[in-house]
Amino acid sequence: MTHFHLKDGELHAENVPLARIAAEVGTPVYVYSRAAFEANATALRAGLAALDNVHLAYAIKANPNLAVVNILAKLGYGADVVSAGEMQRAIAGGMAPSGIVFSGVGKKIAELDAALEAGIGQFNLEIEEEGAVLSALALARGVKAPAVLRVNPDVDAGTHAKISTGKAENKFGVAINDAPAIYARLAALPGLDMRGVACHIGSQIADLAPLETSYARIGRLVADLRAAGHAVTHVDLGGGFGVAYRPGEVYPVSAEIGAMIARATAGWDVTLMFEPGRFIAGNAGLLLTEVIWVKPGVGHPWVIVDAAMNDLARPALYDAHHEFSAVRPTGTRMIAHIAGPVCESGDTFAKNREIDVVRRGDLGVFHTAGAYGATMASTYNSRALVPEVLVDGDRYAVVADRIAPSALIDAERVPEWL
Ligand code: LLP
């Protein structure tokens, strides 16, 4: 089911015509569907319903907009955060600190301390030294920090190299073979309540097999830790579940994900934690843009749109595919290259792509842009920071303003000694 669909020949977000949003808010603009976030979040929970104790921590990084966080908070999700800023957002968006998990390979001391102050639910430790620092900070506050050790299971997630995190050569976690000894030393620290382990092997994972392999390795580690006398009550299996970006692509649905997890974790007797990001947000948003020019090109024309790599960085960073379609398709198709106005050849969304015929002034969308879209936007080329809109049935709200270059210029100074 998609919440972006054609009605009377015009693309809508739920019941709101995208042309109306473009006219009233301007372009480029991200448009989200509340119902899509809710459907994805509810489906994942339903897929995991057979498991006894589950804590779902939405990976804020995928889409940290406060309204989005609030939707997930209302559905009982906690949050996976990787910075003090994300923690602030999670709390501001309505999440209970106790439901927040603090991941991240480089947490600064001030961030760890702020998280202790806020009383977050769990610290995912990335190196032994981090545990020692956290223990001391917790003792100084007279508390024990609930913590798990992130383990690198050395599994190839089969995803893009830049978003793969679970291979031995990646920077994340401690090597699984070193984990028992490190865990024993962390468990002895007076300021830590060591309660389990965590892993996350990558993002946009298409195939459940590598996930199952890594879960099996984690299962053996849990057994080893218990044999060594540790009480393991929590295992955080991370996120990574992929979504379809191209028409016809098939990705595991929540029932399949849930069945695999039930099989892989049978008998673990722990609270299972998950950190889904893209699975919740990916297809819940699109990037609405206007065609500035259609320019002759070698082989095919260039469709120059008013969105650019600073608004949606994924194609430039990962050669990611975002399907493009016209808001008012005529039924005819053309082959084109699609690019933004930024002064780099990398600012190209598609080459030799079959798309709806568009002309100057037409509106188009890049689909599946709800995750890792607006959150990775920048103001490169002194472009505005892209705004965000949330649709709910036949109403919508601007949930993030367009930040104009003038506001950024106001935050800069020319020193008086120049
Ligand atoms: N947990 C941890 C520790 C993570 O590092 C990540 C993502 C997640 C959870 C959420 O993963 P998800 O369920 O969304 O796959 N910017 C890239 C994706 C980077 C993902 C980084 N870590 C992209 O646009 O594809």
Short mmCIF file of C-alpha atoms and ligand atoms in Angstrom, two decimals:
data_model
loop_
_atom_site.label_atom_id
_atom_site.label_comp_id
_atom_site.label_asym_id
_atom_site.label_seq_id
_atom_site.Cartn_x
_atom_site.Cartn_y
_atom_site.Cartn_z
CA MET A 1 0.00 0.00 0.00
CA THR A 2 1.34 3.43 -0.80
CA HIS A 3 0.15 6.67 0.65
CA PHE A 4 1.32 8.62 -2.40
CA HIS A 5 -0.95 7.90 -5.33
CA LEU A 6 -2.56 9.32 -8.44
CA LYS A 7 -6.06 10.74 -8.07
CA ASP A 8 -7.76 12.43 -11.01
CA GLY A 9 -4.48 12.22 -12.89
CA GLU A 10 -2.57 14.07 -10.18
CA LEU A 11 -0.14 12.78 -7.58
CA HIS A 12 -1.41 13.18 -4.03
CA ALA A 13 0.03 12.62 -0.58
CA GLU A 14 -2.90 10.95 1.14
CA ASN A 15 -5.72 13.34 0.12
CA VAL A 16 -3.63 16.42 -0.50
CA PRO A 17 -2.61 17.27 -4.08
CA LEU A 18 1.15 17.77 -4.22
CA ALA A 19 0.56 20.70 -6.57
CA ARG A 20 -1.19 22.48 -3.71
CA ILE A 21 1.79 22.01 -1.41
CA ALA A 22 4.14 23.22 -4.14
CA ALA A 23 2.01 26.32 -4.71
CA GLU A 24 1.68 27.14 -1.01
CA VAL A 25 5.07 26.11 0.39
CA GLY A 26 7.28 26.25 -2.69
CA THR A 27 9.80 23.72 -3.97
CA PRO A 28 11.94 21.82 -3.27
CA VAL A 29 10.10 20.43 -0.27
CA TYR A 30 9.96 17.07 1.48
CA VAL A 31 6.45 15.72 1.87
CA TYR A 32 5.69 13.02 4.45
CA SER A 33 2.62 10.90 5.03
CA ARG A 34 1.62 10.41 8.64
CA ALA A 35 -0.36 7.30 7.71
CA ALA A 36 2.71 5.78 6.04
CA PHE A 37 4.88 6.20 9.14
CA GLU A 38 2.12 4.71 11.24
CA ALA A 39 1.54 1.81 8.87
CA ASN A 40 5.24 0.94 8.75
CA ALA A 41 5.71 1.22 12.50
CA THR A 42 2.59 -0.81 13.21
CA ALA A 43 3.47 -3.48 10.66
CA LEU A 44 6.92 -3.97 12.14
CA ARG A 45 5.50 -4.30 15.62
CA ALA A 46 2.93 -6.80 14.34
CA GLY A 47 5.68 -8.78 12.60
CA LEU A 48 7.50 -9.10 15.91
CA ALA A 49 4.37 -9.91 17.91
CA ALA A 50 5.38 -13.52 18.49
CA LEU A 51 8.44 -12.43 20.48
CA ASP A 52 8.02 -12.02 24.23
CA ASN A 53 9.84 -8.85 25.16
CA VAL A 54 10.59 -6.34 22.44
CA HIS A 55 11.76 -2.75 22.61
CA LEU A 56 11.62 -0.80 19.37
CA ALA A 57 14.00 2.15 19.25
CA TYR A 58 13.44 4.20 16.11
CA ALA A 59 16.79 5.26 14.62
CA ILE A 60 16.35 9.02 14.82
CA LYS A 61 19.06 9.60 12.23
CA ALA A 62 16.80 8.31 9.45
CA ASN A 63 14.35 11.18 9.89
CA PRO A 64 14.75 13.30 13.01
CA ASN A 65 11.94 15.75 12.33
CA LEU A 66 10.15 16.46 15.61
CA ALA A 67 6.73 15.65 14.17
CA VAL A 68 8.02 12.31 12.90
CA VAL A 69 9.57 11.53 16.27
CA ASN A 70 6.25 12.42 17.87
CA ILE A 71 4.32 10.03 15.62
CA LEU A 72 6.61 7.20 16.71
CA ALA A 73 6.54 8.22 20.36
CA LYS A 74 2.74 7.99 20.25
CA LEU A 75 3.08 4.45 18.91
CA GLY A 76 5.23 3.44 21.87
CA TYR A 77 8.55 3.54 20.08
CA GLY A 78 11.70 4.57 21.88
CA ALA A 79 14.68 6.00 20.05
CA ASP A 80 18.16 5.05 18.96
CA VAL A 81 20.29 8.19 19.12
CA VAL A 82 23.91 8.78 18.16
CA SER A 83 24.53 12.27 19.50
CA ALA A 84 23.40 14.59 22.24
CA GLY A 85 21.50 16.50 19.56
CA GLU A 86 19.52 13.41 18.58
CA MET A 87 18.85 12.74 22.25
CA GLN A 88 17.45 16.26 22.64
CA ARG A 89 15.24 15.71 19.62
CA ALA A 90 13.99 12.36 20.89
CA ILE A 91 12.99 13.92 24.21
CA ALA A 92 11.59 17.08 22.59
CA GLY A 93 9.58 14.87 20.24
CA GLY A 94 7.91 13.15 23.18
CA MET A 95 9.98 10.05 23.84
CA ALA A 96 10.59 8.92 27.40
CA PRO A 97 14.31 9.03 28.26
CA SER A 98 14.03 5.47 29.57
CA GLY A 99 13.20 4.29 26.04
CA ILE A 100 16.28 5.88 24.50
CA VAL A 101 19.34 3.91 23.45
CA PHE A 102 22.59 5.84 22.93
CA SER A 103 24.64 4.28 20.11
CA GLY A 104 27.55 5.84 18.30
CA VAL A 105 31.22 5.12 17.82
CA GLY A 106 32.44 8.48 19.09
CA LYS A 107 30.39 9.68 22.01
CA LYS A 108 32.09 12.61 23.72
CA ILE A 109 32.37 12.81 27.50
CA ALA A 110 29.97 15.75 27.63
CA GLU A 111 27.46 13.71 25.59
CA LEU A 112 27.75 10.69 27.88
CA ASP A 113 27.26 12.93 30.88
CA ALA A 114 24.26 14.69 29.34
CA ALA A 115 22.71 11.29 28.64
CA LEU A 116 23.26 10.23 32.26
CA GLU A 117 21.68 13.45 33.40
CA ALA A 118 18.67 12.81 31.15
CA GLY A 119 18.38 9.26 32.49
CA ILE A 120 18.41 7.47 29.16
CA GLY A 121 17.62 3.77 29.08
CA GLN A 122 20.78 2.24 27.64
CA PHE A 123 24.31 3.01 26.51
CA ASN A 124 25.68 0.90 23.66
CA LEU A 125 29.40 0.84 24.36
CA GLU A 126 31.70 0.78 21.36
CA ILE A 127 35.07 0.34 23.07
CA GLU A 128 36.20 -0.78 26.50
CA GLU A 129 37.60 2.64 27.38
CA GLU A 130 34.20 4.20 26.80
CA GLY A 131 32.84 1.88 29.49
CA ALA A 132 35.50 3.00 31.96
CA VAL A 133 34.73 6.66 31.28
CA LEU A 134 30.98 6.10 31.57
CA SER A 135 31.42 4.15 34.81
CA ALA A 136 33.34 7.02 36.38
CA LEU A 137 30.76 9.57 35.21
CA ALA A 138 27.92 7.45 36.58
CA LEU A 139 29.66 6.98 39.94
CA ALA A 140 30.15 10.72 40.22
CA ARG A 141 26.38 11.06 39.85
CA GLY A 142 25.70 8.21 42.25
CA VAL A 143 24.01 6.05 39.60
CA LYS A 144 24.75 2.94 37.57
CA ALA A 145 24.59 3.29 33.80
CA PRO A 146 22.63 0.54 32.02
CA ALA A 147 24.91 -0.61 29.22
CA VAL A 148 25.48 -3.23 26.56
CA LEU A 149 28.61 -3.96 24.55
CA ARG A 150 28.40 -3.47 20.79
CA VAL A 151 29.97 -6.39 19.04
CA ASN A 152 31.23 -6.53 15.49
CA PRO A 153 30.17 -9.98 14.28
CA ASP A 154 32.27 -9.83 11.08
CA VAL A 155 29.40 -10.45 8.69
CA ASP A 156 29.08 -8.92 5.24
CA ALA A 157 25.62 -7.37 5.05
CA GLY A 158 25.81 -7.35 1.27
CA THR A 159 24.97 -3.66 1.15
CA HIS A 160 26.76 -0.57 -0.18
CA ALA A 161 30.30 -0.34 1.26
CA LYS A 162 29.61 3.09 2.73
CA ILE A 163 26.69 1.82 4.81
CA SER A 164 28.12 -1.54 5.84
CA THR A 165 29.05 -1.65 9.53
CA GLY A 166 29.45 -5.28 10.62
CA LYS A 167 32.61 -6.40 8.87
CA ALA A 168 35.83 -6.80 10.87
CA GLU A 169 37.45 -3.89 9.01
CA ASN A 170 34.61 -1.47 9.86
CA LYS A 171 35.06 0.98 12.72
CA PHE A 172 32.10 -0.23 14.78
CA GLY A 173 31.96 -2.34 17.94
CA VAL A 174 34.53 -4.71 19.42
CA ALA A 175 35.66 -7.85 17.62
CA ILE A 176 33.37 -10.69 18.59
CA ASN A 177 36.31 -12.86 19.66
CA ASP A 178 37.49 -10.19 22.08
CA ALA A 179 34.01 -9.59 23.44
CA PRO A 180 33.97 -12.11 26.37
CA ALA A 181 37.14 -10.76 27.97
CA ILE A 182 36.13 -7.12 27.46
CA TYR A 183 32.64 -7.83 28.76
CA ALA A 184 34.05 -9.42 31.94
CA ARG A 185 36.15 -6.35 32.67
CA LEU A 186 33.23 -3.99 31.97
CA ALA A 187 30.91 -6.05 34.17
CA ALA A 188 33.34 -5.55 37.06
CA LEU A 189 33.14 -1.74 36.84
CA PRO A 190 31.11 -0.29 39.71
CA GLY A 191 29.33 2.41 37.69
CA LEU A 192 27.99 0.12 34.97
CA ASP A 193 25.02 -2.21 34.92
CA MET A 194 26.17 -4.45 32.06
CA ARG A 195 23.07 -6.17 30.78
CA GLY A 196 23.84 -7.53 27.33
CA VAL A 197 25.21 -7.00 23.86
CA ALA A 198 24.36 -5.12 20.65
CA CYS A 199 25.12 -5.45 16.96
CA HIS A 200 24.20 -3.62 13.77
CA ILE A 201 25.75 -4.86 10.54
CA GLY A 202 24.59 -2.28 8.05
CA SER A 203 21.72 -0.51 6.37
CA GLN A 204 19.47 -1.15 3.36
CA ILE A 205 19.95 -4.91 3.80
CA ALA A 206 18.08 -6.78 1.08
CA ASP A 207 18.62 -10.33 2.20
CA LEU A 208 17.81 -11.68 5.66
CA ALA A 209 20.58 -14.31 5.52
CA PRO A 210 23.46 -12.11 6.70
CA LEU A 211 21.28 -10.78 9.50
CA GLU A 212 20.45 -14.31 10.57
CA THR A 213 24.16 -15.24 10.50
CA SER A 214 25.06 -12.31 12.70
CA TYR A 215 22.20 -13.04 15.11
CA ALA A 216 23.43 -16.65 15.37
CA ARG A 217 26.92 -15.38 16.27
CA ILE A 218 25.39 -13.08 18.88
CA GLY A 219 23.38 -16.01 20.24
CA ARG A 220 26.56 -18.03 20.76
CA LEU A 221 28.17 -15.06 22.49
CA VAL A 222 25.18 -14.71 24.82
CA ALA A 223 25.52 -18.38 25.75
CA ASP A 224 29.25 -17.92 26.39
CA LEU A 225 28.65 -14.85 28.54
CA ARG A 226 26.05 -16.68 30.58
CA ALA A 227 28.38 -19.66 30.97
CA ALA A 228 30.91 -17.20 32.39
CA GLY A 229 28.36 -16.12 35.00
CA HIS A 230 27.00 -12.90 33.45
CA ALA A 231 23.29 -12.12 33.57
CA VAL A 232 22.40 -11.20 29.99
CA THR A 233 18.94 -9.65 29.89
CA HIS A 234 19.05 -7.41 26.81
CA VAL A 235 20.21 -7.94 23.24
CA ASP A 236 20.04 -5.07 20.77
CA LEU A 237 19.95 -6.41 17.21
CA GLY A 238 20.16 -2.99 15.55
CA GLY A 239 18.33 -1.97 12.40
CA GLY A 240 19.18 -2.36 8.74
CA PHE A 241 15.98 -3.73 7.20
CA GLY A 242 15.89 -2.51 3.62
CA VAL A 243 13.10 -1.03 1.51
CA ALA A 244 12.32 -1.10 -2.21
CA TYR A 245 13.57 1.91 -4.17
CA ARG A 246 12.83 0.65 -7.69
CA PRO A 247 9.47 -0.47 -9.03
CA GLY A 248 9.15 -4.23 -8.77
CA GLU A 249 11.88 -4.64 -6.16
CA VAL A 250 10.89 -7.06 -3.42
CA TYR A 251 12.18 -6.66 0.12
CA PRO A 252 11.43 -8.78 3.19
CA VAL A 253 8.15 -7.74 4.79
CA SER A 254 7.72 -7.52 8.54
CA ALA A 255 6.18 -10.99 8.84
CA GLU A 256 9.26 -12.50 7.17
CA ILE A 257 11.60 -10.41 9.28
CA GLY A 258 9.70 -11.45 12.41
CA ALA A 259 9.75 -15.13 11.49
CA MET A 260 13.51 -15.05 10.91
CA ILE A 261 14.10 -13.28 14.21
CA ALA A 262 11.87 -15.69 16.11
CA ARG A 263 13.86 -18.59 14.63
CA ALA A 264 17.27 -17.01 15.20
CA THR A 265 16.59 -15.93 18.79
CA ALA A 266 14.55 -18.89 20.04
CA GLY A 267 15.39 -19.62 23.67
CA TRP A 268 17.44 -16.49 24.26
CA ASP A 269 15.10 -15.30 27.01
CA VAL A 270 16.05 -11.62 26.79
CA THR A 271 14.44 -8.33 25.93
CA LEU A 272 15.14 -7.97 22.22
CA MET A 273 15.80 -4.44 21.05
CA PHE A 274 15.71 -3.14 17.50
CA GLU A 275 16.82 0.13 15.91
CA PRO A 276 14.89 0.42 12.65
CA GLY A 277 15.22 3.64 10.68
CA ARG A 278 14.72 3.29 6.93
CA PHE A 279 12.06 0.59 7.32
CA ILE A 280 9.90 3.09 9.20
CA ALA A 281 10.64 6.26 7.28
CA GLY A 282 11.87 5.34 3.79
CA ASN A 283 8.63 5.12 1.84
CA ALA A 284 6.85 7.62 4.07
CA GLY A 285 8.29 10.61 2.26
CA LEU A 286 9.14 12.05 -1.09
CA LEU A 287 10.97 15.09 -2.37
CA LEU A 288 8.80 17.42 -4.42
CA THR A 289 10.60 19.49 -7.01
CA GLU A 290 9.99 21.71 -10.03
CA VAL A 291 11.56 21.32 -13.43
CA ILE A 292 13.58 24.45 -14.15
CA TRP A 293 14.71 23.55 -17.66
CA VAL A 294 14.82 20.65 -20.03
CA LYS A 295 18.20 21.10 -21.64
CA PRO A 296 19.61 19.28 -24.66
CA GLY A 297 22.22 16.69 -23.66
CA VAL A 298 24.41 14.03 -25.23
CA GLY A 299 22.19 11.10 -26.06
CA HIS A 300 19.31 12.34 -23.95
CA PRO A 301 18.05 15.63 -22.54
CA TRP A 302 18.93 16.89 -19.08
CA VAL A 303 15.98 17.54 -16.83
CA ILE A 304 17.26 20.23 -14.49
CA VAL A 305 15.15 20.30 -11.34
CA ASP A 306 15.17 22.72 -8.42
CA ALA A 307 16.14 20.00 -5.91
CA ALA A 308 19.82 19.21 -5.72
CA MET A 309 22.42 17.06 -4.01
CA ASN A 310 22.32 19.38 -1.02
CA ASP A 311 18.64 18.46 -0.52
CA LEU A 312 18.91 14.74 -1.29
CA ALA A 313 22.49 13.53 -1.04
CA ARG A 314 21.95 9.78 -1.47
CA PRO A 315 22.42 9.58 -5.27
CA ALA A 316 25.64 11.59 -5.11
CA LEU A 317 26.96 9.68 -2.07
CA TYR A 318 25.91 6.12 -2.77
CA ASP A 319 24.74 6.15 -6.40
CA ALA A 320 21.35 5.54 -4.85
CA HIS A 321 18.29 5.18 -7.05
CA HIS A 322 15.27 7.37 -6.28
CA GLU A 323 12.41 6.81 -8.66
CA PHE A 324 11.25 10.01 -10.37
CA SER A 325 7.74 10.69 -11.57
CA ALA A 326 5.69 13.63 -12.74
CA VAL A 327 3.02 15.06 -10.46
CA ARG A 328 0.69 15.31 -13.49
CA PRO A 329 1.85 12.50 -15.78
CA THR A 330 0.67 12.73 -19.37
CA GLY A 331 1.08 9.02 -20.02
CA THR A 332 4.04 9.55 -22.33
CA ARG A 333 7.57 8.63 -21.33
CA MET A 334 11.04 9.81 -22.23
CA ILE A 335 14.65 8.89 -21.52
CA ALA A 336 16.54 11.61 -19.70
CA HIS A 337 19.25 12.51 -17.27
CA ILE A 338 18.04 14.30 -14.13
CA ALA A 339 20.21 16.79 -12.30
CA GLY A 340 20.02 19.67 -9.86
CA PRO A 341 21.41 23.20 -10.09
CA VAL A 342 24.51 22.64 -7.92
CA CYS A 343 27.80 23.28 -9.67
CA GLU A 344 29.14 19.73 -9.61
CA SER A 345 28.63 16.88 -12.02
CA GLY A 346 27.97 14.74 -8.94
CA ASP A 347 24.71 16.65 -8.57
CA THR A 348 23.01 14.13 -10.79
CA PHE A 349 19.98 12.13 -9.68
CA ALA A 350 19.74 9.80 -12.67
CA LYS A 351 21.38 9.02 -15.99
CA ASN A 352 19.62 7.46 -18.98
CA ARG A 353 16.46 6.99 -16.94
CA GLU A 354 13.03 6.33 -18.42
CA ILE A 355 10.69 8.86 -16.79
CA ASP A 356 7.39 10.60 -17.36
CA VAL A 357 7.69 13.34 -19.94
CA VAL A 358 8.20 16.64 -18.14
CA ARG A 359 8.64 20.17 -19.34
CA ARG A 360 9.82 23.44 -17.85
CA GLY A 361 7.58 24.39 -14.91
CA ASP A 362 6.22 20.88 -14.32
CA LEU A 363 6.34 19.30 -10.88
CA GLY A 364 8.01 15.99 -10.19
CA VAL A 365 8.92 13.86 -7.20
CA PHE A 366 11.75 11.66 -6.05
CA HIS A 367 10.18 8.74 -4.26
CA THR A 368 11.25 6.89 -1.11
CA ALA A 369 12.98 9.94 0.32
CA GLY A 370 11.55 9.78 3.84
CA ALA A 371 14.72 8.27 5.29
CA TYR A 372 18.16 9.86 5.05
CA GLY A 373 16.71 12.69 2.97
CA ALA A 374 16.08 15.99 4.74
CA THR A 375 18.30 14.95 7.61
CA MET A 376 21.34 14.81 5.33
CA ALA A 377 20.55 18.12 3.62
CA SER A 378 23.02 20.96 3.61
CA THR A 379 23.10 24.53 2.36
CA TYR A 380 25.88 23.96 -0.18
CA ASN A 381 25.94 26.57 -2.94
CA SER A 382 24.18 28.85 -0.42
CA ARG A 383 20.90 27.19 -1.14
CA ALA A 384 18.10 27.25 1.41
CA LEU A 385 17.79 24.38 3.87
CA VAL A 386 14.94 22.33 2.45
CA PRO A 387 11.59 22.48 4.30
CA GLU A 388 9.43 19.54 5.35
CA VAL A 389 5.66 19.05 5.26
CA LEU A 390 3.59 16.40 7.01
CA VAL A 391 0.31 15.33 5.46
CA ASP A 392 -2.51 13.82 7.51
CA GLY A 393 -5.58 12.91 5.48
CA ASP A 394 -6.72 16.09 3.78
CA ARG A 395 -4.65 18.48 5.86
CA TYR A 396 -0.99 19.27 6.02
CA ALA A 397 1.44 21.25 8.13
CA VAL A 398 4.87 22.66 7.50
CA VAL A 399 6.90 20.73 10.08
CA ALA A 400 10.25 22.29 9.22
CA ASP A 401 10.65 25.75 7.78
CA ARG A 402 12.73 26.55 4.76
CA ILE A 403 15.85 28.16 6.26
CA ALA A 404 16.72 30.98 3.90
CA PRO A 405 20.32 31.86 3.07
CA SER A 406 19.73 35.20 4.79
CA ALA A 407 19.26 33.39 8.14
CA LEU A 408 22.56 31.62 7.65
CA ILE A 409 24.28 34.84 6.65
CA ASP A 410 22.92 36.39 9.86
CA ALA A 411 24.74 33.71 11.85
CA GLU A 412 28.09 34.63 10.28
CA ARG A 413 30.43 37.47 11.19
CA VAL A 414 33.04 39.53 9.48
CA PRO A 415 35.53 40.26 12.31
CA GLU A 416 36.08 43.92 12.94
CA TRP A 417 39.84 43.50 12.41
CA LEU A 418 39.33 42.57 8.77
N1 LLP B 1 21.45 1.47 14.46
C1 LLP B 1 22.70 1.86 14.19
C2 LLP B 1 23.73 1.65 15.19
C3 LLP B 1 22.99 2.45 12.95
O1 LLP B 1 24.25 2.81 12.68
C4 LLP B 1 21.96 2.64 12.00
C5 LLP B 1 22.22 3.27 10.71
C6 LLP B 1 20.66 2.23 12.34
C7 LLP B 1 20.44 1.64 13.57
C8 LLP B 1 19.49 2.39 11.41
O2 LLP B 1 19.67 1.66 10.24
P1 LLP B 1 18.45 1.47 9.22
O3 LLP B 1 17.39 0.65 9.92
O4 LLP B 1 17.94 2.81 8.85
O5 LLP B 1 19.06 0.76 8.07
N2 LLP B 1 22.82 7.51 5.10
C9 LLP B 1 22.74 6.14 4.64
C10 LLP B 1 22.34 5.18 5.73
C11 LLP B 1 23.27 5.21 6.92
C12 LLP B 1 22.85 4.30 8.03
C13 LLP B 1 23.72 4.49 9.22
N3 LLP B 1 23.38 3.71 10.36
C14 LLP B 1 21.77 6.07 3.46
O6 LLP B 1 21.25 7.11 3.05
O7 LLP B 1 21.57 5.01 2.89
#
